[in-house]
Coordinates of C-alpha atoms in Angstrom, one line a residue:
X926 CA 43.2 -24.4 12.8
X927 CA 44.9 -27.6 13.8
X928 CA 44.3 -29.3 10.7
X929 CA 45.9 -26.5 8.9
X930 CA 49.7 -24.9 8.8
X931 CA 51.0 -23.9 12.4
X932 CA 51.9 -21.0 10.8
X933 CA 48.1 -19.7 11.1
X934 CA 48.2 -20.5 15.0
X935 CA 50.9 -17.5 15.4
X936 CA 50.2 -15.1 17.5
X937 CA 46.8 -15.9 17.6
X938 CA 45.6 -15.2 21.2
X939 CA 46.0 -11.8 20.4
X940 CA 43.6 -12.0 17.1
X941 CA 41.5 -14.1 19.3
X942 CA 41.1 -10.6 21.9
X943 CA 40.6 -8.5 18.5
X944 CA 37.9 -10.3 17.9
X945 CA 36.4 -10.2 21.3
X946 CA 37.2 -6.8 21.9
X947 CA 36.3 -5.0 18.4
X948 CA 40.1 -4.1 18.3
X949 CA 41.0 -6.1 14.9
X950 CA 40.8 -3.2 12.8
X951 CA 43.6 -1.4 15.6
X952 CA 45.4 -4.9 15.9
X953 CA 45.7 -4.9 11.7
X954 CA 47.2 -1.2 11.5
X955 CA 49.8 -2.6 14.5
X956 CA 50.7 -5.6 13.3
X957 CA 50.6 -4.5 9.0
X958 CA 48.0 -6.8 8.4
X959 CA 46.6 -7.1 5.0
X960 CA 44.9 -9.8 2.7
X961 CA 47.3 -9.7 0.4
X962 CA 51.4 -10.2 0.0
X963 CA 51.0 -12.3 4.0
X964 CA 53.0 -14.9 4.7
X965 CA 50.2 -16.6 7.1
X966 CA 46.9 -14.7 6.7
X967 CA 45.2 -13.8 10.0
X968 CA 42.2 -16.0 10.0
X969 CA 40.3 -13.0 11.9
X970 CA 41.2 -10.0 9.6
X971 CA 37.5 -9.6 8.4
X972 CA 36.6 -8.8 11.3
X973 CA 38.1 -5.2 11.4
X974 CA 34.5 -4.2 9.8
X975 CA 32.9 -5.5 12.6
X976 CA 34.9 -3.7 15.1
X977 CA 34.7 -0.3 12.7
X978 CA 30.9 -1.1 13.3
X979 CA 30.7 -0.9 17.0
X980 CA 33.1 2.1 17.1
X981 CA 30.0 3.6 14.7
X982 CA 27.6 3.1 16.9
X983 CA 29.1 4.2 19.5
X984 CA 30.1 7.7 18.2
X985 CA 27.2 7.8 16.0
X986 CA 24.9 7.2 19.1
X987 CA 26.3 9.7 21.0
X988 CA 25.3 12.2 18.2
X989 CA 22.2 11.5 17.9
X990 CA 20.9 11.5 21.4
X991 CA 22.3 15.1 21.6
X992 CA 20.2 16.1 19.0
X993 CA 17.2 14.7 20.0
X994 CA 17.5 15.8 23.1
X995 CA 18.4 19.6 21.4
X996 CA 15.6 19.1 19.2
X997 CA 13.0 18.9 22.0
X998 CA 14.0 22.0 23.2
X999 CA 14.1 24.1 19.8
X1000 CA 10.9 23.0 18.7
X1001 CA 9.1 21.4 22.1
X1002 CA 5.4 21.9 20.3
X1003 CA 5.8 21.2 17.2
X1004 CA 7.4 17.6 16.3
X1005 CA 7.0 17.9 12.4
X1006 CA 9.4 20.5 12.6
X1007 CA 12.0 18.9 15.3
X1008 CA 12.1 15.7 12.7
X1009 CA 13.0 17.7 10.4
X1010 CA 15.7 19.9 11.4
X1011 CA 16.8 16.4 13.0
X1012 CA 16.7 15.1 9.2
X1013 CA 18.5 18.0 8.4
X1014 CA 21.6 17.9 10.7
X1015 CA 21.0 14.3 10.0
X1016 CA 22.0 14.6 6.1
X1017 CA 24.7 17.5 7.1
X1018 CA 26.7 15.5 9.2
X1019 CA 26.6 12.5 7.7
X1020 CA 28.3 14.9 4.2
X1021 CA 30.7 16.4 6.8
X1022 CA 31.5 12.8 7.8
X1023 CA 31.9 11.3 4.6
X1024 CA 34.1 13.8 3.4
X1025 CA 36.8 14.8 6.3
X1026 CA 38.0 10.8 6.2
X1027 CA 37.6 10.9 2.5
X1028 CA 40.5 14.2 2.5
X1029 CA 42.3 12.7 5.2
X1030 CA 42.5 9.1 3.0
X1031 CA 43.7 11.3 -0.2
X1032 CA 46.1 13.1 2.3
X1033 CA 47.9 9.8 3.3
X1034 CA 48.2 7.9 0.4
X1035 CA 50.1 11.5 -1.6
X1036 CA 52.1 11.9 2.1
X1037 CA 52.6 7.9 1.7
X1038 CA 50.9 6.8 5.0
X1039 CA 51.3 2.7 6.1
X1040 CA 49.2 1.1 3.7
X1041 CA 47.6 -0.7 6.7
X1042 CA 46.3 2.8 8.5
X1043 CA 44.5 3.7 5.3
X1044 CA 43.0 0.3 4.9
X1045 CA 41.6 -0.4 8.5
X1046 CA 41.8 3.2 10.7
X1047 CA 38.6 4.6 11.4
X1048 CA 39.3 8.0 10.7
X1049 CA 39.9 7.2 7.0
X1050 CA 37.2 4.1 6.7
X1051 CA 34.0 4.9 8.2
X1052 CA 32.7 6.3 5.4
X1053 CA 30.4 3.7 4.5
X1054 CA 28.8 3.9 7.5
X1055 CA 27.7 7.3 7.2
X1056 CA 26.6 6.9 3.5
X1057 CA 24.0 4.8 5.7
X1058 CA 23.1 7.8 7.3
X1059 CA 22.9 9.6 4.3
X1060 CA 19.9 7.5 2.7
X1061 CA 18.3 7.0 6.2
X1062 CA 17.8 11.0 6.0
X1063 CA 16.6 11.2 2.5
X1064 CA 14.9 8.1 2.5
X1065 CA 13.1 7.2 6.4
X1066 CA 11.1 4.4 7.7
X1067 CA 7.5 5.0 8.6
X1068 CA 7.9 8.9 7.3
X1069 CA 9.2 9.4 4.4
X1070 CA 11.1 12.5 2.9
X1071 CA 9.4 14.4 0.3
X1072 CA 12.2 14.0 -2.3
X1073 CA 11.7 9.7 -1.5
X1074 CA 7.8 10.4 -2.3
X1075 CA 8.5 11.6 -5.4
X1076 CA 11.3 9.0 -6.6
X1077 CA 9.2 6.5 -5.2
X1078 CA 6.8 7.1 -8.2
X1079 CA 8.9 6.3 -10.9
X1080 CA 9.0 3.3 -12.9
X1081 CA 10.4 0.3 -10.9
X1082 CA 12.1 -1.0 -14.0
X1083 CA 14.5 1.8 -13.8
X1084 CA 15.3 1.7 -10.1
X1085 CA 15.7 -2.1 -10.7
X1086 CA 18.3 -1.0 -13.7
X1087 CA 20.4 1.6 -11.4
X1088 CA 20.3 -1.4 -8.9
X1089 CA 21.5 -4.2 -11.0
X1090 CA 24.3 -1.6 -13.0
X1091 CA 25.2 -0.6 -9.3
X1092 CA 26.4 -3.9 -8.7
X1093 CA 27.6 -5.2 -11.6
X1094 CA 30.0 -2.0 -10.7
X1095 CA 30.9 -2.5 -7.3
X1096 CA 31.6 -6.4 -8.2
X1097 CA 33.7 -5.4 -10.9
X1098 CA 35.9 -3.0 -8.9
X1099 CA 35.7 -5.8 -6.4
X1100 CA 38.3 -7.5 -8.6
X1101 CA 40.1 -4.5 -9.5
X1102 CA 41.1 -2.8 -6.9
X1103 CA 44.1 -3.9 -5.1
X1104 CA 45.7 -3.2 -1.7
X1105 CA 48.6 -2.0 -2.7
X1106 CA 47.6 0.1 -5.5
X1107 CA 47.9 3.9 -5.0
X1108 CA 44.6 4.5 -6.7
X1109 CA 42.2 2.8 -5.1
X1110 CA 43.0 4.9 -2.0
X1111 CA 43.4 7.9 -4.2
X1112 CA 40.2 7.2 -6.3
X1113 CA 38.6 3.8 -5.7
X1114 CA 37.1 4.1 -2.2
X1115 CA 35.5 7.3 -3.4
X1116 CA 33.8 5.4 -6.3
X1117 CA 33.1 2.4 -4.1
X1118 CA 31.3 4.9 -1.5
X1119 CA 29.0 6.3 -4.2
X1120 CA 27.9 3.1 -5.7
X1121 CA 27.0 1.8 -2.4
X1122 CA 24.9 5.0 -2.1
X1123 CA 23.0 4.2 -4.9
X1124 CA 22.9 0.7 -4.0
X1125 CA 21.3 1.7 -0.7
X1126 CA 18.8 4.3 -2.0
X1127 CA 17.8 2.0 -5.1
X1128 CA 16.5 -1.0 -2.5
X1129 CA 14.8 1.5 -0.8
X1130 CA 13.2 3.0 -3.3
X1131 CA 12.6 -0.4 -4.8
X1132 CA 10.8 -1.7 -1.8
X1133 CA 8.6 1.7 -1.7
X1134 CA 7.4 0.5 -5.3
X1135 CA 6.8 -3.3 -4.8
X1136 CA 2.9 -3.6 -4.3
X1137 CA 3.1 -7.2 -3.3
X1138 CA 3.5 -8.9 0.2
X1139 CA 6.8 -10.8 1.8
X1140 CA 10.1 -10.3 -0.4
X1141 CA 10.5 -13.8 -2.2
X1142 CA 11.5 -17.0 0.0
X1143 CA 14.3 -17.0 -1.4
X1144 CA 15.8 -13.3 -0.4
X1145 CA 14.5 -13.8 3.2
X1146 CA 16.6 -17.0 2.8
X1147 CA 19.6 -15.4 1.8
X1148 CA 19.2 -12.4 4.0
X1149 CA 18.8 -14.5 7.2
X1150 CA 22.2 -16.8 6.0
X1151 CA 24.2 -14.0 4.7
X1152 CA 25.9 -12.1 8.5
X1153 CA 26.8 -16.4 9.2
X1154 CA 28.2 -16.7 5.9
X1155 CA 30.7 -13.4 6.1
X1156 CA 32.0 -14.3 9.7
X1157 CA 33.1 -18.0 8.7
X1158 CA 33.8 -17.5 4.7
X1159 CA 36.9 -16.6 5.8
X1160 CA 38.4 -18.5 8.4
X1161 CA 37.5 -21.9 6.5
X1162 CA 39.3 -20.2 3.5
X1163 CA 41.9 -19.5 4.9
X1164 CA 42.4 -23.0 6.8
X1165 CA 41.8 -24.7 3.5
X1166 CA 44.3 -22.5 1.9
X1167 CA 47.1 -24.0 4.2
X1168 CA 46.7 -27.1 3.3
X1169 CA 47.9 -29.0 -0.1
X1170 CA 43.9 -28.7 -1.5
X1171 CA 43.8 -27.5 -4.8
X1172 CA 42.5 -24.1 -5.8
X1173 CA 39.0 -24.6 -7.0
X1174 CA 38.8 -27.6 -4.2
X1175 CA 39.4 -24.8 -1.7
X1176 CA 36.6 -22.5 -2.8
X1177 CA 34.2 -25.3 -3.4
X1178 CA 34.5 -26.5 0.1
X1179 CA 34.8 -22.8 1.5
X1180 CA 31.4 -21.7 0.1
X1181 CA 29.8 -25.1 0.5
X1182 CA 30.9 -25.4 4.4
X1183 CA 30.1 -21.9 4.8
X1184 CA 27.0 -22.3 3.7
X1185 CA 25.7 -25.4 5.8
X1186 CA 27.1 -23.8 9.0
X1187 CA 25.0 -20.6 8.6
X1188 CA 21.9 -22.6 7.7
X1189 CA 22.7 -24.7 10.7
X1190 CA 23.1 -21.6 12.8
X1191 CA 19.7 -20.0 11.4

């Protein structure tokens, strides 16, 4: 930060707790935050995902102990049938939970809500979180749900397609969505939620299907890199941004620094 503009160093303590205290997403909606149309970008905005996250796991936690502990009682002899009315309310709730902030996100941007409130609340943006949910319950770890047994045996080539037409997608709206556009609270968060369903469900499936051992080096590579990458891509951007650098100099050096630090963190 200090070989950057001063203007970055504003009010920074205060990001600095955001970050500490999985506030940033709150902090944002105070202060208007955005990554777009700001004067000096807060070098700690990414973070709101990763106080969203914690807020998740709290709340989601919390659910699921109660029905565990509720399951043992409704079904105390038979576990086949306590997993799967777990599954069940599982799937149900996670449905229920991707659809209330999904209406209350299409409520505030007609009623003409702060930009900044739809972007980073939790009541409007913890919906991918729960499309998580969603293909843990269809899909499962060491049992699997009938439906999953059955996708499972179809031809990998066509999960692979959904995968790689998933993404090509979700990069695509990537670009076209913008923060201040009406519809991509209107429409575009919707679509971006089902793509990273199938997204989710197609890996899975895909890694039912793959008869070999280990994933390929380098996907274990990239997977170990990748949370290092996302927590300093950022702040290094938006240093570099600051300064006189040109354009293509700053993402050079932003993916390239980015890059040796999480392999040096590994």
């Amino acid at each position: 930060l200090f070989f950057g503009s001063p203007d970055l160093r504003v009010d920074y303590s205060r990001q600095l707790a955001g970050v500490l205290g999985f506030t940033t997403n709150i902090y944002e909606i105070v202060s208007g935050g955005s990554y777009e149309a700001q004067f000096a970008p807060h070098v700690y905005v990414h973070t709101w995902t990763l106080a969203m996250e914690v807020h998740y796991y709290l709340f989601w936690g919390a659910i699921l102990y109660f029905l565990l502990h509720y399951s043992a009682k409704r079904h105390p002899k038979n576990p086949e049938d306590r997993q799967e009315w777990v599954r069940l309310c599982i799937s149900f709730l996670s449905l229920l939970l991707l659809a209330l902030p999904t209406l209350m996100m299409l409520f505030g941007s007609f009623r003409g809500w702060p930009t900044a409130f739809l972007y980073f609340s939790d009541l409007t943006r913890m919906t991918p979180f729960f499309v998580g949910t969603l293909v843990a319950s269809m899909t499962g770890m060491s049992s699997l749900a009938y439906p999953t047994k059955k996708w499972a045996k179809a031809s990998p080539l066509v999960t692979l397609l959904v995968l790689i037409g998933s993404l090509a997608l979700y990069l695509l709206l990537a670009f076209k969505l913008s923060y201040s556009r009406p519809a991509t609270y209107r429409l575009g968060f919707l679509v971006v939620d089902g793509l990273c369903f199938l997204l989710l469900f197609s890996a899975r499936i895909l890694s039912l299907q793959k008869t070999s051992g280990e994933d390929p080096r380098p996907i274990r590579f990239l997977s170990q890199i990748s949370y290092g990458f996302y927590l300093l891509h950022w702040p290094i951007y938006v240093v570099l941004s600051s300064t006189s650098l040109p354009h293509l100099a700053v993402l050079f050096l932003t993916l390239t620094l980015a890059f040796l630090l999480s392999w040096f963190n590994l």
